Protein backbone atom coordinates (compact mmCIF):
# COMPACT_ATOMS: atom_id res chain seq x y z
CA UNK A 1 0.00 0.00 0.00
CA UNK A 2 2.81 2.39 0.88
CA UNK A 3 4.38 2.07 -2.57
CA UNK A 4 1.04 2.87 -4.23
CA UNK A 5 0.55 5.89 -1.96
CA UNK A 6 4.01 7.24 -2.83
CA UNK A 7 3.47 6.70 -6.55
CA UNK A 8 0.08 8.45 -6.47
CA UNK A 9 1.48 11.37 -4.49
CA UNK A 10 4.37 11.87 -6.91
CA UNK A 11 2.12 11.56 -9.98
CA UNK A 12 -0.44 13.94 -8.50
CA UNK A 13 2.27 16.44 -7.58
CA UNK A 14 3.71 16.40 -11.11
CA UNK A 15 0.22 16.84 -12.61
CA UNK A 16 -1.19 19.45 -10.21
CA UNK A 17 1.99 21.48 -9.68
CA UNK A 18 4.18 20.74 -12.70
CA UNK A 19 6.38 23.84 -12.45
CA UNK A 20 7.10 23.31 -8.75
CA UNK A 21 7.78 19.63 -9.36
CA UNK A 22 10.23 20.38 -12.19
CA UNK A 23 11.94 23.10 -10.12
CA UNK A 24 12.42 20.73 -7.19
CA UNK A 25 13.66 17.92 -9.45
CA UNK A 26 16.21 20.30 -10.98
CA UNK A 27 17.56 21.01 -7.49
CA UNK A 28 17.70 17.36 -6.43
CA UNK A 29 18.88 15.53 -9.56
CA UNK A 30 22.40 16.99 -9.98
CA UNK A 31 23.67 15.20 -6.85
CA UNK A 32 21.33 12.20 -6.89
CA UNK A 33 23.85 9.84 -8.51
CA UNK A 34 26.47 10.83 -5.92
CA UNK A 35 23.97 10.28 -3.08
CA UNK A 36 23.02 6.84 -4.40
CA UNK A 37 26.70 5.89 -4.69
CA UNK A 38 27.30 6.90 -1.08
CA UNK A 39 24.20 4.97 -0.04
CA UNK A 40 25.46 1.78 -1.73
CA UNK A 41 28.85 2.13 -0.02
CA UNK A 42 27.15 2.68 3.35
CA UNK A 43 24.92 -0.37 2.82
CA UNK A 44 27.95 -2.54 2.07
CA UNK A 45 29.88 -1.23 5.08
CA UNK A 46 26.89 -1.80 7.35
CA UNK A 47 26.21 -5.31 6.03
CA UNK A 48 29.81 -6.30 6.78
CA UNK A 49 29.66 -4.84 10.30
CA UNK A 50 26.31 -6.50 11.10
CA UNK A 51 27.52 -9.87 9.81
CA UNK A 52 30.71 -9.49 11.87
CA UNK A 53 28.58 -8.92 14.97
CA UNK A 54 26.45 -11.97 14.22
CA UNK A 55 23.30 -9.93 13.59
CA UNK A 56 21.09 -11.34 10.87
CA UNK A 57 19.67 -8.32 9.07
CA UNK A 58 18.11 -7.20 5.83
CA UNK A 59 19.69 -3.89 4.78
CA UNK A 60 18.19 -1.76 2.05
CA UNK A 61 18.37 1.82 0.91
CA UNK A 62 15.83 4.28 -0.35
CA UNK A 63 15.65 7.76 -1.73
CA UNK A 64 13.05 10.21 -0.53
CA UNK A 65 10.27 10.76 -3.04
CA UNK A 66 9.72 14.14 -4.64
CA UNK A 67 6.37 14.94 -3.01
CA UNK A 68 7.71 13.96 0.41
CA UNK A 69 10.59 16.40 -0.10
CA UNK A 70 8.18 19.12 -1.21
CA UNK A 71 6.00 18.53 1.88
CA UNK A 72 8.97 18.66 4.23
CA UNK A 73 10.26 21.88 2.65
CA UNK A 74 6.89 23.57 3.03
CA UNK A 75 5.63 22.20 6.35
CA UNK A 76 8.89 22.50 8.25
CA UNK A 77 9.97 25.63 6.36
CA UNK A 78 13.51 24.35 5.86
CA UNK A 79 15.92 24.49 2.94
CA UNK A 80 16.91 21.50 0.85
CA UNK A 81 20.30 21.40 2.62
CA UNK A 82 18.42 20.86 5.90
CA UNK A 83 16.71 17.67 4.74
CA UNK A 84 19.01 14.95 6.01
CA UNK A 85 17.14 11.94 4.66
CA UNK A 86 17.17 12.47 0.90
CA UNK A 87 18.59 8.95 0.97
CA UNK A 88 18.42 6.60 3.93
CA UNK A 89 19.28 3.12 5.13
CA UNK A 90 16.64 0.69 6.32
CA UNK A 91 17.60 -2.23 8.57
CA UNK A 92 15.21 -5.05 9.38
CA UNK A 93 16.12 -7.51 12.14
CA UNK A 94 14.23 -10.24 13.98
CA UNK A 95 14.37 -9.07 17.60
CA UNK A 96 14.38 -5.89 19.67
CA UNK A 97 17.77 -6.96 21.03
CA UNK A 98 19.16 -7.18 17.49
CA UNK A 99 17.55 -3.83 16.75
CA UNK A 100 19.53 -2.17 19.55
CA UNK A 101 22.63 -4.10 18.48
CA UNK A 102 22.23 -2.80 14.93
CA UNK A 103 21.70 0.73 16.26
CA UNK A 104 24.94 0.46 18.22
CA UNK A 105 26.77 -0.60 15.09
CA UNK A 106 25.26 2.27 13.10
CA UNK A 107 26.38 4.73 15.78
CA UNK A 108 29.86 3.20 15.82
CA UNK A 109 30.14 3.66 12.05
CA UNK A 110 28.52 7.10 11.79
CA UNK A 111 28.04 9.74 14.47
CA UNK A 112 24.41 10.86 14.87
CA UNK A 113 23.59 14.53 14.32
CA UNK A 114 23.19 16.24 17.72
CA UNK A 115 19.52 16.76 18.51
CA UNK A 116 18.38 14.72 15.48
CA UNK A 117 18.29 11.17 16.91
CA UNK A 118 14.82 9.75 17.63
CA UNK A 119 14.46 6.39 19.38
CA UNK A 120 11.66 4.76 17.42
CA UNK A 121 12.58 1.39 18.93
CA UNK A 122 11.33 2.21 22.42
CA UNK A 123 8.86 4.87 21.21
CA UNK A 124 7.53 3.78 17.78
CA UNK A 125 5.66 6.16 15.49
CA UNK A 126 1.93 5.84 15.86
PDB file of C-alpha atoms in Angstrom:
ATOM      1  CA  UNK A   1       0.000   0.000   0.000  1.00  0.00           C
ATOM      2  CA  UNK A   2       2.807   2.386   0.880  1.00  0.00           C
ATOM      3  CA  UNK A   3       4.376   2.074  -2.566  1.00  0.00           C
ATOM      4  CA  UNK A   4       1.043   2.869  -4.232  1.00  0.00           C
ATOM      5  CA  UNK A   5       0.551   5.890  -1.960  1.00  0.00           C
ATOM      6  CA  UNK A   6       4.007   7.238  -2.833  1.00  0.00           C
ATOM      7  CA  UNK A   7       3.470   6.704  -6.553  1.00  0.00           C
ATOM      8  CA  UNK A   8       0.077   8.445  -6.473  1.00  0.00           C
ATOM      9  CA  UNK A   9       1.479  11.374  -4.489  1.00  0.00           C
ATOM     10  CA  UNK A  10       4.368  11.866  -6.910  1.00  0.00           C
ATOM     11  CA  UNK A  11       2.125  11.559  -9.983  1.00  0.00           C
ATOM     12  CA  UNK A  12      -0.440  13.942  -8.497  1.00  0.00           C
ATOM     13  CA  UNK A  13       2.267  16.438  -7.583  1.00  0.00           C
ATOM     14  CA  UNK A  14       3.708  16.399 -11.112  1.00  0.00           C
ATOM     15  CA  UNK A  15       0.220  16.835 -12.608  1.00  0.00           C
ATOM     16  CA  UNK A  16      -1.189  19.447 -10.208  1.00  0.00           C
ATOM     17  CA  UNK A  17       1.989  21.481  -9.677  1.00  0.00           C
ATOM     18  CA  UNK A  18       4.183  20.745 -12.704  1.00  0.00           C
ATOM     19  CA  UNK A  19       6.385  23.838 -12.448  1.00  0.00           C
ATOM     20  CA  UNK A  20       7.099  23.313  -8.748  1.00  0.00           C
ATOM     21  CA  UNK A  21       7.781  19.631  -9.356  1.00  0.00           C
ATOM     22  CA  UNK A  22      10.234  20.383 -12.188  1.00  0.00           C
ATOM     23  CA  UNK A  23      11.942  23.095 -10.120  1.00  0.00           C
ATOM     24  CA  UNK A  24      12.418  20.728  -7.193  1.00  0.00           C
ATOM     25  CA  UNK A  25      13.659  17.921  -9.449  1.00  0.00           C
ATOM     26  CA  UNK A  26      16.206  20.299 -10.984  1.00  0.00           C
ATOM     27  CA  UNK A  27      17.556  21.006  -7.493  1.00  0.00           C
ATOM     28  CA  UNK A  28      17.705  17.355  -6.434  1.00  0.00           C
ATOM     29  CA  UNK A  29      18.882  15.531  -9.561  1.00  0.00           C
ATOM     30  CA  UNK A  30      22.405  16.993  -9.975  1.00  0.00           C
ATOM     31  CA  UNK A  31      23.672  15.204  -6.851  1.00  0.00           C
ATOM     32  CA  UNK A  32      21.333  12.198  -6.894  1.00  0.00           C
ATOM     33  CA  UNK A  33      23.850   9.843  -8.507  1.00  0.00           C
ATOM     34  CA  UNK A  34      26.465  10.826  -5.916  1.00  0.00           C
ATOM     35  CA  UNK A  35      23.969  10.281  -3.077  1.00  0.00           C
ATOM     36  CA  UNK A  36      23.017   6.840  -4.399  1.00  0.00           C
ATOM     37  CA  UNK A  37      26.697   5.885  -4.690  1.00  0.00           C
ATOM     38  CA  UNK A  38      27.297   6.898  -1.079  1.00  0.00           C
ATOM     39  CA  UNK A  39      24.195   4.966  -0.044  1.00  0.00           C
ATOM     40  CA  UNK A  40      25.463   1.780  -1.727  1.00  0.00           C
ATOM     41  CA  UNK A  41      28.845   2.126  -0.017  1.00  0.00           C
ATOM     42  CA  UNK A  42      27.146   2.680   3.345  1.00  0.00           C
ATOM     43  CA  UNK A  43      24.918  -0.371   2.822  1.00  0.00           C
ATOM     44  CA  UNK A  44      27.946  -2.540   2.067  1.00  0.00           C
ATOM     45  CA  UNK A  45      29.882  -1.230   5.076  1.00  0.00           C
ATOM     46  CA  UNK A  46      26.886  -1.797   7.354  1.00  0.00           C
ATOM     47  CA  UNK A  47      26.206  -5.306   6.033  1.00  0.00           C
ATOM     48  CA  UNK A  48      29.812  -6.301   6.778  1.00  0.00           C
ATOM     49  CA  UNK A  49      29.656  -4.844  10.304  1.00  0.00           C
ATOM     50  CA  UNK A  50      26.312  -6.500  11.099  1.00  0.00           C
ATOM     51  CA  UNK A  51      27.522  -9.868   9.809  1.00  0.00           C
ATOM     52  CA  UNK A  52      30.712  -9.495  11.870  1.00  0.00           C
ATOM     53  CA  UNK A  53      28.584  -8.915  14.965  1.00  0.00           C
ATOM     54  CA  UNK A  54      26.451 -11.970  14.224  1.00  0.00           C
ATOM     55  CA  UNK A  55      23.305  -9.932  13.595  1.00  0.00           C
ATOM     56  CA  UNK A  56      21.086 -11.340  10.868  1.00  0.00           C
ATOM     57  CA  UNK A  57      19.669  -8.318   9.066  1.00  0.00           C
ATOM     58  CA  UNK A  58      18.105  -7.197   5.829  1.00  0.00           C
ATOM     59  CA  UNK A  59      19.695  -3.889   4.776  1.00  0.00           C
ATOM     60  CA  UNK A  60      18.191  -1.760   2.046  1.00  0.00           C
ATOM     61  CA  UNK A  61      18.370   1.820   0.910  1.00  0.00           C
ATOM     62  CA  UNK A  62      15.829   4.276  -0.352  1.00  0.00           C
ATOM     63  CA  UNK A  63      15.647   7.765  -1.733  1.00  0.00           C
ATOM     64  CA  UNK A  64      13.047  10.213  -0.533  1.00  0.00           C
ATOM     65  CA  UNK A  65      10.273  10.758  -3.045  1.00  0.00           C
ATOM     66  CA  UNK A  66       9.722  14.141  -4.636  1.00  0.00           C
ATOM     67  CA  UNK A  67       6.369  14.939  -3.010  1.00  0.00           C
ATOM     68  CA  UNK A  68       7.710  13.963   0.406  1.00  0.00           C
ATOM     69  CA  UNK A  69      10.592  16.398  -0.102  1.00  0.00           C
ATOM     70  CA  UNK A  70       8.175  19.118  -1.206  1.00  0.00           C
ATOM     71  CA  UNK A  71       6.003  18.529   1.876  1.00  0.00           C
ATOM     72  CA  UNK A  72       8.973  18.664   4.230  1.00  0.00           C
ATOM     73  CA  UNK A  73      10.263  21.879   2.646  1.00  0.00           C
ATOM     74  CA  UNK A  74       6.887  23.567   3.034  1.00  0.00           C
ATOM     75  CA  UNK A  75       5.625  22.198   6.351  1.00  0.00           C
ATOM     76  CA  UNK A  76       8.889  22.503   8.252  1.00  0.00           C
ATOM     77  CA  UNK A  77       9.968  25.633   6.357  1.00  0.00           C
ATOM     78  CA  UNK A  78      13.514  24.350   5.865  1.00  0.00           C
ATOM     79  CA  UNK A  79      15.918  24.489   2.944  1.00  0.00           C
ATOM     80  CA  UNK A  80      16.914  21.497   0.852  1.00  0.00           C
ATOM     81  CA  UNK A  81      20.297  21.403   2.615  1.00  0.00           C
ATOM     82  CA  UNK A  82      18.418  20.861   5.902  1.00  0.00           C
ATOM     83  CA  UNK A  83      16.711  17.667   4.743  1.00  0.00           C
ATOM     84  CA  UNK A  84      19.012  14.949   6.007  1.00  0.00           C
ATOM     85  CA  UNK A  85      17.142  11.940   4.659  1.00  0.00           C
ATOM     86  CA  UNK A  86      17.171  12.473   0.897  1.00  0.00           C
ATOM     87  CA  UNK A  87      18.594   8.953   0.965  1.00  0.00           C
ATOM     88  CA  UNK A  88      18.423   6.604   3.934  1.00  0.00           C
ATOM     89  CA  UNK A  89      19.282   3.120   5.130  1.00  0.00           C
ATOM     90  CA  UNK A  90      16.637   0.688   6.319  1.00  0.00           C
ATOM     91  CA  UNK A  91      17.600  -2.227   8.569  1.00  0.00           C
ATOM     92  CA  UNK A  92      15.209  -5.054   9.378  1.00  0.00           C
ATOM     93  CA  UNK A  93      16.118  -7.507  12.140  1.00  0.00           C
ATOM     94  CA  UNK A  94      14.226 -10.242  13.982  1.00  0.00           C
ATOM     95  CA  UNK A  95      14.368  -9.065  17.598  1.00  0.00           C
ATOM     96  CA  UNK A  96      14.379  -5.889  19.669  1.00  0.00           C
ATOM     97  CA  UNK A  97      17.770  -6.960  21.032  1.00  0.00           C
ATOM     98  CA  UNK A  98      19.157  -7.176  17.487  1.00  0.00           C
ATOM     99  CA  UNK A  99      17.552  -3.826  16.747  1.00  0.00           C
ATOM    100  CA  UNK A 100      19.526  -2.172  19.546  1.00  0.00           C
ATOM    101  CA  UNK A 101      22.630  -4.098  18.480  1.00  0.00           C
ATOM    102  CA  UNK A 102      22.225  -2.795  14.931  1.00  0.00           C
ATOM    103  CA  UNK A 103      21.700   0.730  16.257  1.00  0.00           C
ATOM    104  CA  UNK A 104      24.937   0.461  18.224  1.00  0.00           C
ATOM    105  CA  UNK A 105      26.767  -0.603  15.088  1.00  0.00           C
ATOM    106  CA  UNK A 106      25.258   2.273  13.097  1.00  0.00           C
ATOM    107  CA  UNK A 107      26.384   4.725  15.780  1.00  0.00           C
ATOM    108  CA  UNK A 108      29.862   3.200  15.824  1.00  0.00           C
ATOM    109  CA  UNK A 109      30.145   3.662  12.049  1.00  0.00           C
ATOM    110  CA  UNK A 110      28.521   7.103  11.794  1.00  0.00           C
ATOM    111  CA  UNK A 111      28.045   9.736  14.474  1.00  0.00           C
ATOM    112  CA  UNK A 112      24.414  10.864  14.867  1.00  0.00           C
ATOM    113  CA  UNK A 113      23.595  14.532  14.319  1.00  0.00           C
ATOM    114  CA  UNK A 114      23.186  16.238  17.716  1.00  0.00           C
ATOM    115  CA  UNK A 115      19.521  16.761  18.508  1.00  0.00           C
ATOM    116  CA  UNK A 116      18.378  14.723  15.485  1.00  0.00           C
ATOM    117  CA  UNK A 117      18.285  11.171  16.906  1.00  0.00           C
ATOM    118  CA  UNK A 118      14.823   9.754  17.630  1.00  0.00           C
ATOM    119  CA  UNK A 119      14.464   6.389  19.381  1.00  0.00           C
ATOM    120  CA  UNK A 120      11.659   4.756  17.417  1.00  0.00           C
ATOM    121  CA  UNK A 121      12.579   1.390  18.927  1.00  0.00           C
ATOM    122  CA  UNK A 122      11.327   2.215  22.419  1.00  0.00           C
ATOM    123  CA  UNK A 123       8.865   4.873  21.208  1.00  0.00           C
ATOM    124  CA  UNK A 124       7.533   3.779  17.784  1.00  0.00           C
ATOM    125  CA  UNK A 125       5.664   6.161  15.494  1.00  0.00           C
ATOM    126  CA  UNK A 126       1.925   5.837  15.857  1.00  0.00           C
TER     127      UNK A 126
END
